[in-house]
mmCIF file of C-alpha atoms and ligand atoms in Angstrom:
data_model
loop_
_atom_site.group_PDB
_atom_site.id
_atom_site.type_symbol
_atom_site.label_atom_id
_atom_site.label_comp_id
_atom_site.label_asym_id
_atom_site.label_seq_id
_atom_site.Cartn_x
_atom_site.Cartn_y
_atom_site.Cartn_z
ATOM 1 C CA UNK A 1 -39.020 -47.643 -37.032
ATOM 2 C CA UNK A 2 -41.339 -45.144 -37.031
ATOM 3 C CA UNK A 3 -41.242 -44.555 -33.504
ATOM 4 C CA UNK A 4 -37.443 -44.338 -33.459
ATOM 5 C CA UNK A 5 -37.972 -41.830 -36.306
ATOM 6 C CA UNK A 6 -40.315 -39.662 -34.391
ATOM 7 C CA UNK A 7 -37.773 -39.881 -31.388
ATOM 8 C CA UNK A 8 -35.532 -38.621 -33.136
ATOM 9 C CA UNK A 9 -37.297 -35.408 -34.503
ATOM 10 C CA UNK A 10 -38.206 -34.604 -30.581
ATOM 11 C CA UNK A 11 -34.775 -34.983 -29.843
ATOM 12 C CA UNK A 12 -33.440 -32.708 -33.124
ATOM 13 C CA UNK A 13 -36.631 -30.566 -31.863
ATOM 14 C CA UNK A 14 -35.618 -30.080 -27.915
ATOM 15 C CA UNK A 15 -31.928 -29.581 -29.021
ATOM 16 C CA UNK A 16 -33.175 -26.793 -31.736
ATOM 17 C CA UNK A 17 -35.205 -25.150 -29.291
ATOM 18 C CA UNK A 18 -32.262 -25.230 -26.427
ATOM 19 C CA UNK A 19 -29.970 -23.771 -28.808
ATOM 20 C CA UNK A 20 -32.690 -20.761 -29.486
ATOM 21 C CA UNK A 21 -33.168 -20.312 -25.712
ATOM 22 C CA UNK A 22 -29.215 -20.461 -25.180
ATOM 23 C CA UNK A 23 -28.927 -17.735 -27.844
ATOM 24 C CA UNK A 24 -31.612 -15.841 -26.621
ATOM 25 C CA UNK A 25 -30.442 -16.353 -23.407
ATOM 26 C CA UNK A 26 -27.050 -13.843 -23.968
ATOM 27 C CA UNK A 27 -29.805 -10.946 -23.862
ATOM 28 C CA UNK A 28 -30.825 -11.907 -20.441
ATOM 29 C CA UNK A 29 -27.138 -12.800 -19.636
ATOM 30 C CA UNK A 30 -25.397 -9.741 -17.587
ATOM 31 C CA UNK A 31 -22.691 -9.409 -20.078
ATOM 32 C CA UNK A 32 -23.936 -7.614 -23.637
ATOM 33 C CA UNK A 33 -21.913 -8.649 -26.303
ATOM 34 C CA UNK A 34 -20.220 -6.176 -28.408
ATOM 35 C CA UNK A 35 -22.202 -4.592 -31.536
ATOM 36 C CA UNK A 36 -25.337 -4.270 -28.657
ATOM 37 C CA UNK A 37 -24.279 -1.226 -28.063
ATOM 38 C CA UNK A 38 -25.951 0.045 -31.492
ATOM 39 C CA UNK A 39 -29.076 -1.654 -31.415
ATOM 40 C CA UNK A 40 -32.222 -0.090 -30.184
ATOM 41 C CA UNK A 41 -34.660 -0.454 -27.642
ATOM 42 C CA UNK A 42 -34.235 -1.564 -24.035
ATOM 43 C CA UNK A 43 -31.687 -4.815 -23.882
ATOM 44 C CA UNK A 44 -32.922 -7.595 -21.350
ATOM 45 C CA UNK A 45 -30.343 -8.084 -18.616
ATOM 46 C CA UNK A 46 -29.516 -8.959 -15.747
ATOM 47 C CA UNK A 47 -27.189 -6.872 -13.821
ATOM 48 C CA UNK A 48 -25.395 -8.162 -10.982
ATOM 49 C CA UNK A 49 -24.071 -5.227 -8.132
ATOM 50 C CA UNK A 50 -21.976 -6.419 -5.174
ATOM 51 C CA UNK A 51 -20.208 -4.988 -1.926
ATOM 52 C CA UNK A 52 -18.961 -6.007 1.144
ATOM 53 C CA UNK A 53 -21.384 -4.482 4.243
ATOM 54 C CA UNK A 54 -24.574 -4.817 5.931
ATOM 55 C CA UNK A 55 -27.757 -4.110 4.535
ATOM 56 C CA UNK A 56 -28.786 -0.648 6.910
ATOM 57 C CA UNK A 57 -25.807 0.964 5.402
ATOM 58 C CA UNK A 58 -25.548 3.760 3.190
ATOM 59 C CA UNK A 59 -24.266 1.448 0.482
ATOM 60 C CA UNK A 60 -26.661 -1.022 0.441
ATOM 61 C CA UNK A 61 -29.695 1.361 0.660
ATOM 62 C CA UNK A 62 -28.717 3.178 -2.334
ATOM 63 C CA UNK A 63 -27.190 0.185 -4.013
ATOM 64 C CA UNK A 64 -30.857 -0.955 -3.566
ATOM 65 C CA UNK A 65 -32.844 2.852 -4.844
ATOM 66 C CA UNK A 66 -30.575 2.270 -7.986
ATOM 67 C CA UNK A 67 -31.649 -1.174 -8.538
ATOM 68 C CA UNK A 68 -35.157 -0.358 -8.169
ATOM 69 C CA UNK A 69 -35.207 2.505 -10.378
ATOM 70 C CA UNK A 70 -33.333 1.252 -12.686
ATOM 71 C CA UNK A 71 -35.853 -1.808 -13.293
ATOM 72 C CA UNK A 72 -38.800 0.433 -12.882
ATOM 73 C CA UNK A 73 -37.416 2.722 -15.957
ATOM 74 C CA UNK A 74 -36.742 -0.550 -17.821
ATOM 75 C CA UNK A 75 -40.386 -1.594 -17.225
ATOM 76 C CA UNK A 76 -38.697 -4.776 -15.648
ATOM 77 C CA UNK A 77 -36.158 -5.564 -19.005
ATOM 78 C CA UNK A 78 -32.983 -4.904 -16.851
ATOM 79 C CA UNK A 79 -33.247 -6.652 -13.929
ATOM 80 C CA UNK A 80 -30.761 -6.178 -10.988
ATOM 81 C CA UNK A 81 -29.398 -8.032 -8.339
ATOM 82 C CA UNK A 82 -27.951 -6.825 -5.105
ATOM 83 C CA UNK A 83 -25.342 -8.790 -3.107
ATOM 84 C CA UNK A 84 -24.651 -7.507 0.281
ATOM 85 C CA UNK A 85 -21.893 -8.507 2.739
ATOM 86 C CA UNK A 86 -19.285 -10.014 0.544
ATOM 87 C CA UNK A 87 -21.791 -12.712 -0.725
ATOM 88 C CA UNK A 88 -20.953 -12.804 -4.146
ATOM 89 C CA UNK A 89 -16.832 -11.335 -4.097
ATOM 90 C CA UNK A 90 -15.034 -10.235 -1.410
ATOM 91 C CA UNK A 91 -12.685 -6.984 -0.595
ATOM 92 C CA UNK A 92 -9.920 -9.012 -2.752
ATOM 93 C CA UNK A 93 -11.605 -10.989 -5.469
ATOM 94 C CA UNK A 94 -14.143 -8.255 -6.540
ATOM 95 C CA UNK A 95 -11.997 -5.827 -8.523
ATOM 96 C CA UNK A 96 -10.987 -8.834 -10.335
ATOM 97 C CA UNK A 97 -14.523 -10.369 -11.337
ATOM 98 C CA UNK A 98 -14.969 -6.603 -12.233
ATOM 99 C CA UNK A 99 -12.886 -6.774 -14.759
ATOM 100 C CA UNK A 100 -13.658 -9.597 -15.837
ATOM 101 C CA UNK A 101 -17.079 -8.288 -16.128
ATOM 102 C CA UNK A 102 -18.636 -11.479 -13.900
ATOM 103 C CA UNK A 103 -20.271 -8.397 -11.962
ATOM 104 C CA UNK A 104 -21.482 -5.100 -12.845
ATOM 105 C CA UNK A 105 -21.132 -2.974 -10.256
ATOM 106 C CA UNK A 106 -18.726 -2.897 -7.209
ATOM 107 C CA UNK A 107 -18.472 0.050 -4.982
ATOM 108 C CA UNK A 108 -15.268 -0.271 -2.722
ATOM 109 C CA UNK A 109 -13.277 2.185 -0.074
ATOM 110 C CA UNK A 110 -11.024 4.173 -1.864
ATOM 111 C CA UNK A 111 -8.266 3.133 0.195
ATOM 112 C CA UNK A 112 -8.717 -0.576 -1.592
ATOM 113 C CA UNK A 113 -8.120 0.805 -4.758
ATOM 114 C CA UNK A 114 -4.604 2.810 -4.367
ATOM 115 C CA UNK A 115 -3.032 -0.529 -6.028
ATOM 116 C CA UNK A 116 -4.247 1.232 -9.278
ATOM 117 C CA UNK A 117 -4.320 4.799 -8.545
ATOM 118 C CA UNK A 118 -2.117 6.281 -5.054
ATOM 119 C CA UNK A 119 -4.503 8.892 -5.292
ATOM 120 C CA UNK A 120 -7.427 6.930 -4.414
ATOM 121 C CA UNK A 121 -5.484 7.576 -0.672
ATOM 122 C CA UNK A 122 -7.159 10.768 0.023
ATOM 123 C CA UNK A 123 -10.354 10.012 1.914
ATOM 124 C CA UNK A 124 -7.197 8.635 4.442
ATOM 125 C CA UNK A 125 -5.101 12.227 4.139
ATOM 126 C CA UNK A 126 -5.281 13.354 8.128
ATOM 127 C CA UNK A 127 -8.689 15.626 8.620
ATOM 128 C CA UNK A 128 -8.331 16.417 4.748
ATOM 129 C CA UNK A 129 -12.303 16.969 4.219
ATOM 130 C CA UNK A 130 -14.371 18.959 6.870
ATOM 131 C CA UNK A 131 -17.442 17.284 5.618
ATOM 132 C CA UNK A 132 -19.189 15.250 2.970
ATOM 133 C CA UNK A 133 -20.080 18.376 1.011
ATOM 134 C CA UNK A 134 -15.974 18.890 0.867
ATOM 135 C CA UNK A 135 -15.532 15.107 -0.255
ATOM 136 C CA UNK A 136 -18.566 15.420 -3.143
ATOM 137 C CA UNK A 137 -16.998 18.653 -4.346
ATOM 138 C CA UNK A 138 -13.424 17.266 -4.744
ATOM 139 C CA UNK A 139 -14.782 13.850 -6.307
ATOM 140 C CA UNK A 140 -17.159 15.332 -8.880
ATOM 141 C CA UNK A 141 -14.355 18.155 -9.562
ATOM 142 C CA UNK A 142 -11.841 17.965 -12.023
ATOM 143 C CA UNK A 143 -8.945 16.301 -10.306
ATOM 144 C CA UNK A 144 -11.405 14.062 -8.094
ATOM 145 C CA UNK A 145 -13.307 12.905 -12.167
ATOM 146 C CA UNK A 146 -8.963 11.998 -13.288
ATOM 147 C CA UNK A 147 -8.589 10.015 -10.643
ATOM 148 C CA UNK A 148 -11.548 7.984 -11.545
ATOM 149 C CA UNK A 149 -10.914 8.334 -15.605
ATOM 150 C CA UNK A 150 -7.167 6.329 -15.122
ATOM 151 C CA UNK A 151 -9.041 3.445 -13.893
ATOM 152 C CA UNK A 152 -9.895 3.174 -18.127
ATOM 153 C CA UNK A 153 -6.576 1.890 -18.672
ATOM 154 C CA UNK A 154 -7.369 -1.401 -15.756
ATOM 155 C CA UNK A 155 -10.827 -1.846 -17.610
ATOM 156 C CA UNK A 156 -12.464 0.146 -15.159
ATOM 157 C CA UNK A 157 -14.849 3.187 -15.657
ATOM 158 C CA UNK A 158 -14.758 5.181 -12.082
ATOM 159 C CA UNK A 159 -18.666 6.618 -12.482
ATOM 160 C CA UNK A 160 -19.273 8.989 -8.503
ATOM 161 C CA UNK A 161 -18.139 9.090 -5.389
ATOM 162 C CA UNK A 162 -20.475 7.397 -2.677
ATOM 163 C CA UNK A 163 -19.995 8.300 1.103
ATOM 164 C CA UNK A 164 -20.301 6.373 4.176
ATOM 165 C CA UNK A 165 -18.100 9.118 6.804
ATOM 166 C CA UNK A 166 -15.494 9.329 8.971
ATOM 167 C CA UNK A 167 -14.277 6.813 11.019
ATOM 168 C CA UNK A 168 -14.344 6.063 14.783
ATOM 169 C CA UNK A 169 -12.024 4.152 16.537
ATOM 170 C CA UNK A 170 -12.474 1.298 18.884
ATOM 171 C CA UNK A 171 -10.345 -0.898 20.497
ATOM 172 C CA UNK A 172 -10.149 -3.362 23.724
ATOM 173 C CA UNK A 173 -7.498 -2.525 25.277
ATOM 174 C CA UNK A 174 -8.038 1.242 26.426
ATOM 175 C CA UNK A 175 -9.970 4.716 26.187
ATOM 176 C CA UNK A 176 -8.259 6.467 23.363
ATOM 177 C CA UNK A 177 -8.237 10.387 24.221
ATOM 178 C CA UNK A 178 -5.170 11.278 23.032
ATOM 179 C CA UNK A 179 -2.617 10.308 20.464
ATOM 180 C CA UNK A 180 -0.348 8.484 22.630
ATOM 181 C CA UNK A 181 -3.017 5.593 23.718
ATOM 182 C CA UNK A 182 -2.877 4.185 20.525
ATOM 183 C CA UNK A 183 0.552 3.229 21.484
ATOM 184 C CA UNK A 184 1.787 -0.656 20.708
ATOM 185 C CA UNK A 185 -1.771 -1.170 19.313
ATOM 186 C CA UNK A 186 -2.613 -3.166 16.476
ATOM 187 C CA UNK A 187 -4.832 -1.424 14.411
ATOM 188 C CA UNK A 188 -7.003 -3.087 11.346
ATOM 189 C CA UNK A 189 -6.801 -1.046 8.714
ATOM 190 C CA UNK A 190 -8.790 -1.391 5.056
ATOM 191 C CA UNK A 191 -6.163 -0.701 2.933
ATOM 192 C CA UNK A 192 -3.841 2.088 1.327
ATOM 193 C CA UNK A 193 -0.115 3.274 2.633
ATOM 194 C CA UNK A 194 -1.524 6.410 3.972
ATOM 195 C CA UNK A 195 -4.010 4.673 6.697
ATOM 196 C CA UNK A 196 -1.074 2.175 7.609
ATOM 197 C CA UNK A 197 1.860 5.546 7.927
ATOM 198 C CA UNK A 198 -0.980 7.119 9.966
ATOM 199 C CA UNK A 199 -0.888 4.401 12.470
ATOM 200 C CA UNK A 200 2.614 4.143 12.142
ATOM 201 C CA UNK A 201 3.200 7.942 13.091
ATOM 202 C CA UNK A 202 0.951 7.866 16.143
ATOM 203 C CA UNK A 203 3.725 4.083 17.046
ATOM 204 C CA UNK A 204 0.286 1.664 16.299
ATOM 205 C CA UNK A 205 1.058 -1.419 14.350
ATOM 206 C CA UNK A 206 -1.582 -1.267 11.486
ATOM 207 C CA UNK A 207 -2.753 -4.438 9.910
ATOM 208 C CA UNK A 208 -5.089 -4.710 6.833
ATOM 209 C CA UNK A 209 -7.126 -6.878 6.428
ATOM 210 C CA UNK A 210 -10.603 -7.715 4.300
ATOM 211 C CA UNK A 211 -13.670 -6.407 5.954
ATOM 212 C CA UNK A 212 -15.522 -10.148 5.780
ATOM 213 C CA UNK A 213 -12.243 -11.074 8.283
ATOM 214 C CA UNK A 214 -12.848 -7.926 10.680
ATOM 215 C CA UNK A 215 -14.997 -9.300 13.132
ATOM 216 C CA UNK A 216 -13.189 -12.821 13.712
ATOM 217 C CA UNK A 217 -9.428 -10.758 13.783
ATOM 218 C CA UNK A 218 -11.390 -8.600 16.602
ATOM 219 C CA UNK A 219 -12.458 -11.536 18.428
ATOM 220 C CA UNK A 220 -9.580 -13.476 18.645
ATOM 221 C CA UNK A 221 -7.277 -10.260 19.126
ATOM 222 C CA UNK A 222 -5.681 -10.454 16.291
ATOM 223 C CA UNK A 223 -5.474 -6.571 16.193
ATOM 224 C CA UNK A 224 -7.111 -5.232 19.396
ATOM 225 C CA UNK A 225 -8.780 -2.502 17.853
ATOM 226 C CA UNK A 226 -9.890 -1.201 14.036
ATOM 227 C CA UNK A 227 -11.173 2.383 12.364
ATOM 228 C CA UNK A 228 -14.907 2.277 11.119
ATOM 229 C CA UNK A 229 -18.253 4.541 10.829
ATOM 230 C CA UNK A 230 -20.588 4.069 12.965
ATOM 231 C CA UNK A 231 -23.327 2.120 10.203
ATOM 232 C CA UNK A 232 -20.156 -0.418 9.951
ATOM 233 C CA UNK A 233 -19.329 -0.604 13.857
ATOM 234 C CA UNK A 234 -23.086 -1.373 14.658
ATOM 235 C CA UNK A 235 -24.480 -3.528 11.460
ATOM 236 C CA UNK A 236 -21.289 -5.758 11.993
ATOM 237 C CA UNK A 237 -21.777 -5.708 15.703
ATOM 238 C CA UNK A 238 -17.911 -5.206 16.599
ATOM 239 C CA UNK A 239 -19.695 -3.639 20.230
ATOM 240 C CA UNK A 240 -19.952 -7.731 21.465
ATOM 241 C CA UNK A 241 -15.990 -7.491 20.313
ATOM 242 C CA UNK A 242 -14.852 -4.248 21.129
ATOM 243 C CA UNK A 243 -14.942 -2.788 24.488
ATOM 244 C CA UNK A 244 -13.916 1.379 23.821
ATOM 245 C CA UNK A 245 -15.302 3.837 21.166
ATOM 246 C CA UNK A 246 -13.805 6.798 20.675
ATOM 247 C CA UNK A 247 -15.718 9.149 18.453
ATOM 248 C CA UNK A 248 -15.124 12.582 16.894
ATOM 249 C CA UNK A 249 -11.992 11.267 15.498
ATOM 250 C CA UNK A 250 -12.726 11.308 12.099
ATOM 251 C CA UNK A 251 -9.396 11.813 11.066
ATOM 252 C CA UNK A 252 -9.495 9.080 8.162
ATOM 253 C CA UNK A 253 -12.880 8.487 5.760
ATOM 254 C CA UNK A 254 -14.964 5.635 4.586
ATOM 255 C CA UNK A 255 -15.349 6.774 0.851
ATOM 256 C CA UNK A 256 -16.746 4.842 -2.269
ATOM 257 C CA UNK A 257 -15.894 4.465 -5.739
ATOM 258 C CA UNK A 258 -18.941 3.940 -7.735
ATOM 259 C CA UNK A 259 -17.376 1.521 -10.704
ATOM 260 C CA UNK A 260 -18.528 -0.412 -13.364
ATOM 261 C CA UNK A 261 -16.363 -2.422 -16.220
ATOM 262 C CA UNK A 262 -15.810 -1.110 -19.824
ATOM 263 C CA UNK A 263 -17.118 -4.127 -21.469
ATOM 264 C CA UNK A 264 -20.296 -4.174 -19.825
ATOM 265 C CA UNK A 265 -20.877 -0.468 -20.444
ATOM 266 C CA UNK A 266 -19.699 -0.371 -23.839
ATOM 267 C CA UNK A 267 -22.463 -2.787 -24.245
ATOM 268 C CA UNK A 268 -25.293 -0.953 -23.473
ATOM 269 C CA UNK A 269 -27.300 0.548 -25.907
ATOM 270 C CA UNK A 270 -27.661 4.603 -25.710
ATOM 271 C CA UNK A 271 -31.304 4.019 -24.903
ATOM 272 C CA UNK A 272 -30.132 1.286 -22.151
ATOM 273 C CA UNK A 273 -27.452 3.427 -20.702
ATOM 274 C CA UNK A 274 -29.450 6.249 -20.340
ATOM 275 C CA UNK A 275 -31.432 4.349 -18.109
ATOM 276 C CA UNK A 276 -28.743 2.532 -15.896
ATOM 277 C CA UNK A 277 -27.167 5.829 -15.559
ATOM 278 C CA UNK A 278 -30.104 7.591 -14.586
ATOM 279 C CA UNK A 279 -30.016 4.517 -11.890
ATOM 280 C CA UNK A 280 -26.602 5.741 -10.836
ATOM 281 C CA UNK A 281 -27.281 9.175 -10.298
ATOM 282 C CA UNK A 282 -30.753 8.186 -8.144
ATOM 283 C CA UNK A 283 -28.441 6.184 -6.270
ATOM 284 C CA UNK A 284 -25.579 8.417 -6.233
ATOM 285 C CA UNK A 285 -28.110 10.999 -4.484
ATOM 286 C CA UNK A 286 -29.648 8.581 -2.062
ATOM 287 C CA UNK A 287 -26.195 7.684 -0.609
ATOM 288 C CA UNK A 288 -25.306 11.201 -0.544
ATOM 289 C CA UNK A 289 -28.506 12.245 1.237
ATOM 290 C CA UNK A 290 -28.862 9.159 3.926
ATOM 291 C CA UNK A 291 -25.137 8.562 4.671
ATOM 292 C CA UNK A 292 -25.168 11.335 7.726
ATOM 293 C CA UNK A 293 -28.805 10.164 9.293
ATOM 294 C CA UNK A 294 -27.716 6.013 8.758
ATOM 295 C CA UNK A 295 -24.516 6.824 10.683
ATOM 296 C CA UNK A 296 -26.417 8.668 13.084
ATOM 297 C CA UNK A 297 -29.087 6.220 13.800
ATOM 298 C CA UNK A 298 -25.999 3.792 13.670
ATOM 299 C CA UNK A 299 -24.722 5.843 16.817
ATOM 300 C CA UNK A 300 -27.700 5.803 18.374
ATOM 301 C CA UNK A 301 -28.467 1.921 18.505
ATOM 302 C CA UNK A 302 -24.264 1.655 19.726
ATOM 303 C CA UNK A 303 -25.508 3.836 23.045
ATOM 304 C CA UNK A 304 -29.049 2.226 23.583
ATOM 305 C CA UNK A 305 -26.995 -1.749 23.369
ATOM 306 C CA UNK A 306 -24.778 -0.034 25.767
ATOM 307 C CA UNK A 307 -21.923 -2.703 25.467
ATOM 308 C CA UNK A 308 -19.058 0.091 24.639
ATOM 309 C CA UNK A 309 -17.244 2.873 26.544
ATOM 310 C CA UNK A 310 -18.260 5.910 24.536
ATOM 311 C CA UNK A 311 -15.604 8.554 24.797
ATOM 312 C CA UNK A 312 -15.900 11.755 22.576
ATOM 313 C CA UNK A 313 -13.261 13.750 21.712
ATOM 314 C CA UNK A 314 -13.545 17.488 22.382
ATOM 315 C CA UNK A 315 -12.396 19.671 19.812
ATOM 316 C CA UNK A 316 -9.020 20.640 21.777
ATOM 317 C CA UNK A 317 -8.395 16.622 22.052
ATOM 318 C CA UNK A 318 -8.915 15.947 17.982
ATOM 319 C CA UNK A 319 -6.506 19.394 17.442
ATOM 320 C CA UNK A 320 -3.851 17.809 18.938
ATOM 321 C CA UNK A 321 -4.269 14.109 16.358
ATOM 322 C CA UNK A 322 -3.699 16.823 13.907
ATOM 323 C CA UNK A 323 -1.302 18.330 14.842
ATOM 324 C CA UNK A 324 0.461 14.613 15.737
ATOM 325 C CA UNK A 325 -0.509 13.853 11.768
ATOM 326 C CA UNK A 326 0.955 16.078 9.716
ATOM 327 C CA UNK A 327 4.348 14.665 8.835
ATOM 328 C CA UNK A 328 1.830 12.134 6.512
ATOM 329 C CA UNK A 329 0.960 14.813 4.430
ATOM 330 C CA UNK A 330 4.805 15.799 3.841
ATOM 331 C CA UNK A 331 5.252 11.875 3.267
ATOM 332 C CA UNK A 332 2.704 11.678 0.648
ATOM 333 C CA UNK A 333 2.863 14.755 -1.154
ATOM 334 C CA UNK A 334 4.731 13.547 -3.848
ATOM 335 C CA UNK A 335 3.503 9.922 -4.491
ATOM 336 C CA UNK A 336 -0.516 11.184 -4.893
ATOM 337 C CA UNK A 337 0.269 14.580 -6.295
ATOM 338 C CA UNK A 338 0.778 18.102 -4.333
ATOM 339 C CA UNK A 339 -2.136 19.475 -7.134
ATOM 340 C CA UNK A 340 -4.661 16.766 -6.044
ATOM 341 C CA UNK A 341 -4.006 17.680 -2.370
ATOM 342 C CA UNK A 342 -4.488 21.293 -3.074
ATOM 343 C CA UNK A 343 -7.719 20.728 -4.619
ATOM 344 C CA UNK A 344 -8.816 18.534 -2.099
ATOM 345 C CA UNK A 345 -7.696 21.211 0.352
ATOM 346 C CA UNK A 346 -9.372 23.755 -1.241
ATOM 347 C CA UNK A 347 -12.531 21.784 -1.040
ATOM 348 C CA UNK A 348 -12.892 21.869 2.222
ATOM 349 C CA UNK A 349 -12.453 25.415 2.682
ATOM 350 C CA UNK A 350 -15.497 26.101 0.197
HETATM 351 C C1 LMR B 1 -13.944 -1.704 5.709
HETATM 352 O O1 LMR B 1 -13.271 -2.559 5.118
HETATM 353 O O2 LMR B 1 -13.900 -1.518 6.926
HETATM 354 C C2 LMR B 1 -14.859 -0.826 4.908
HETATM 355 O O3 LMR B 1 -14.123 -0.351 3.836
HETATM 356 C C3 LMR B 1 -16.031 -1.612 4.419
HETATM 357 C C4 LMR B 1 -16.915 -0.777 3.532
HETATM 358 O O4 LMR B 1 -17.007 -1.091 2.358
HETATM 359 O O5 LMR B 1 -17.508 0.155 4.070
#
């Protein structure tokens, strides 16, 4: 009897002290639960961040600076995972698990995120920024800080722009030089009407599709070529699938969108958020001041493997793309906004 009695207080005992620990456990849980936000003191957390690309890509490595600092300034109490190359969502189930707050932070390509916004298009308006500097001063300006702020309404708070660059082509089938040898190609595209009219004006067939499916489509030509920067073209290897590279293009742009969920960040305590968003910003800067060198070193291991055709476009050949372009802009205009295109124009000629 009385062992059946004393089994039974370990048994009340291990289920008392499970039920602590599973309480407990919500601080250590990624998602705060409302009322948080008022308390004070570092909360303990776990953070989740994922994206779609390699790890030696602008994205990752300041994906990975944020993390670090964040835990650092959180003397380890929010900790924060990384998940690279579409490990823990993909290009269509991570806007969703977003919102849903099952992850943090997800940093897609604009152009995947026109579904909410059209606007989120421009980084794909024909030669619309002359340079990073042009993208980061029409993102952090007014109209680029709207288009982020009506992602509130989704769930969604749009924090900074992130850059990767401007795309290359390649393909299998020929050198492009000019507009007309991207005629009867499929293209891949990421996502967005204005990167699949772009194709469509220069008579390519455009096709989008995720970035986890790029390499396989490549390979077994289901599009013979795609649009990429150069940290994308050589982490992913699409050389051993693509025989032509055409650079100096740039006539489209791999842009992020830095975004986190409401729920999650009206969680946060102010001493909490001052800390993740300190993160951010470290991050923010170490994208914007490795994206140029990453793509360049990216370029420079595509030469040294030597498996593609390298042709670069002199600046007569990329004048006449756009030139061949600008109907999009007159297709567009109306559906993103002729103010957001005139500051984004404006931009680039600061
Ligand atoms: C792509 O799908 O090609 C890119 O948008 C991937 C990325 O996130 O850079």
């Amino acid at each position: 009897m009385y062992h059946v009695k004393k089994a039974t207080f370990t048994l009340l005992g291990i289920i008392l002290v499970l039920t602590l620990a599973a309480c407990g456990g919500s601080s250590e849980s990624s998602s705060t639960s409302e009322g948080d936000g008022g308390s004070s003191g570092v909360q303990e957390m776990t953070i989740k961040i994922s994206h779609v690309v390699a790890e030696n890509t602008p994205k990752h490595q300041a994906a990975l600076a944020m993390a670090k600092n964040i835990e650092e300034n959180s003397d380890g109490k929010v900790k924060v995972q990384v998940y690279p190359n579409g490990q823990l969502f993909d290009d269509k189930t991570e806007v969703k698990n977003l919102q849903a707050n099952n992850v943090q932070f997800i940093i897609p390509d604009m152009s995947k995120m026109v579904g909410m916004n059209p606007a989120f298009n421009v980084p794909s308006l024909p030669f619309m920024f002359s340079s990073n500097e042009a993208a980061y001063s029409f993102w952090d300006g007014e109209k680029g800080q709207e288009i982020f702020q009506s992602l509130e309404s989704e769930g969604i708070i749009g924090l900074r722009m992130w850059p990767n660059g401007p795309k290359q082509i390649t393909n299998t089938v020929r050198p492009i030089k000019a507009p007309e040898d991207l005629q009867g190609l499929k293209i891949r595209v990421q996502g967005g009407q204005v990167l699949a009219s772009l194709f469509k004006t220069l008579d390519a067939g455009p096709l989008q599709l995720p970035f986890g499916q790029l390499y396989t489509a490549l390979e077994q030509g289901t599009v013979d070529g795609q649009v990429n920067t150069f940290s994308n073209i050589s982490t992913k290897k699409l050389g051993d699938v693509q025989k032509y590279i055409t650079t100096n293009w740039g006539a489209a742009r791999v842009d992020y969108a830095m975004l986190t969920n409401k729920e999650f960040w009206e969680g946060l305590n102010e001493e909490t958020k001052k800390i993740v968003q300190a993160g951010i910003d470290h991050g923010t800067e170490v994208a914007r001041s490795k994206a140029e060198q990453l793509n360049q070193e990216a370029f420079k291991k595509i030469k040294e493997r030597g498996k593609m055709d390298i042709y670069e476009l002199s600046a007569e050949e990329r004048s006449v793309f756009q030139e061949a372009l600008q109907p999009v802009y007159d297709e567009f205009r109306e559906e993103i906004g002729a103010d957001v295109i005139k500051a984004a124009k404006e931009s680039s000629a600061e």
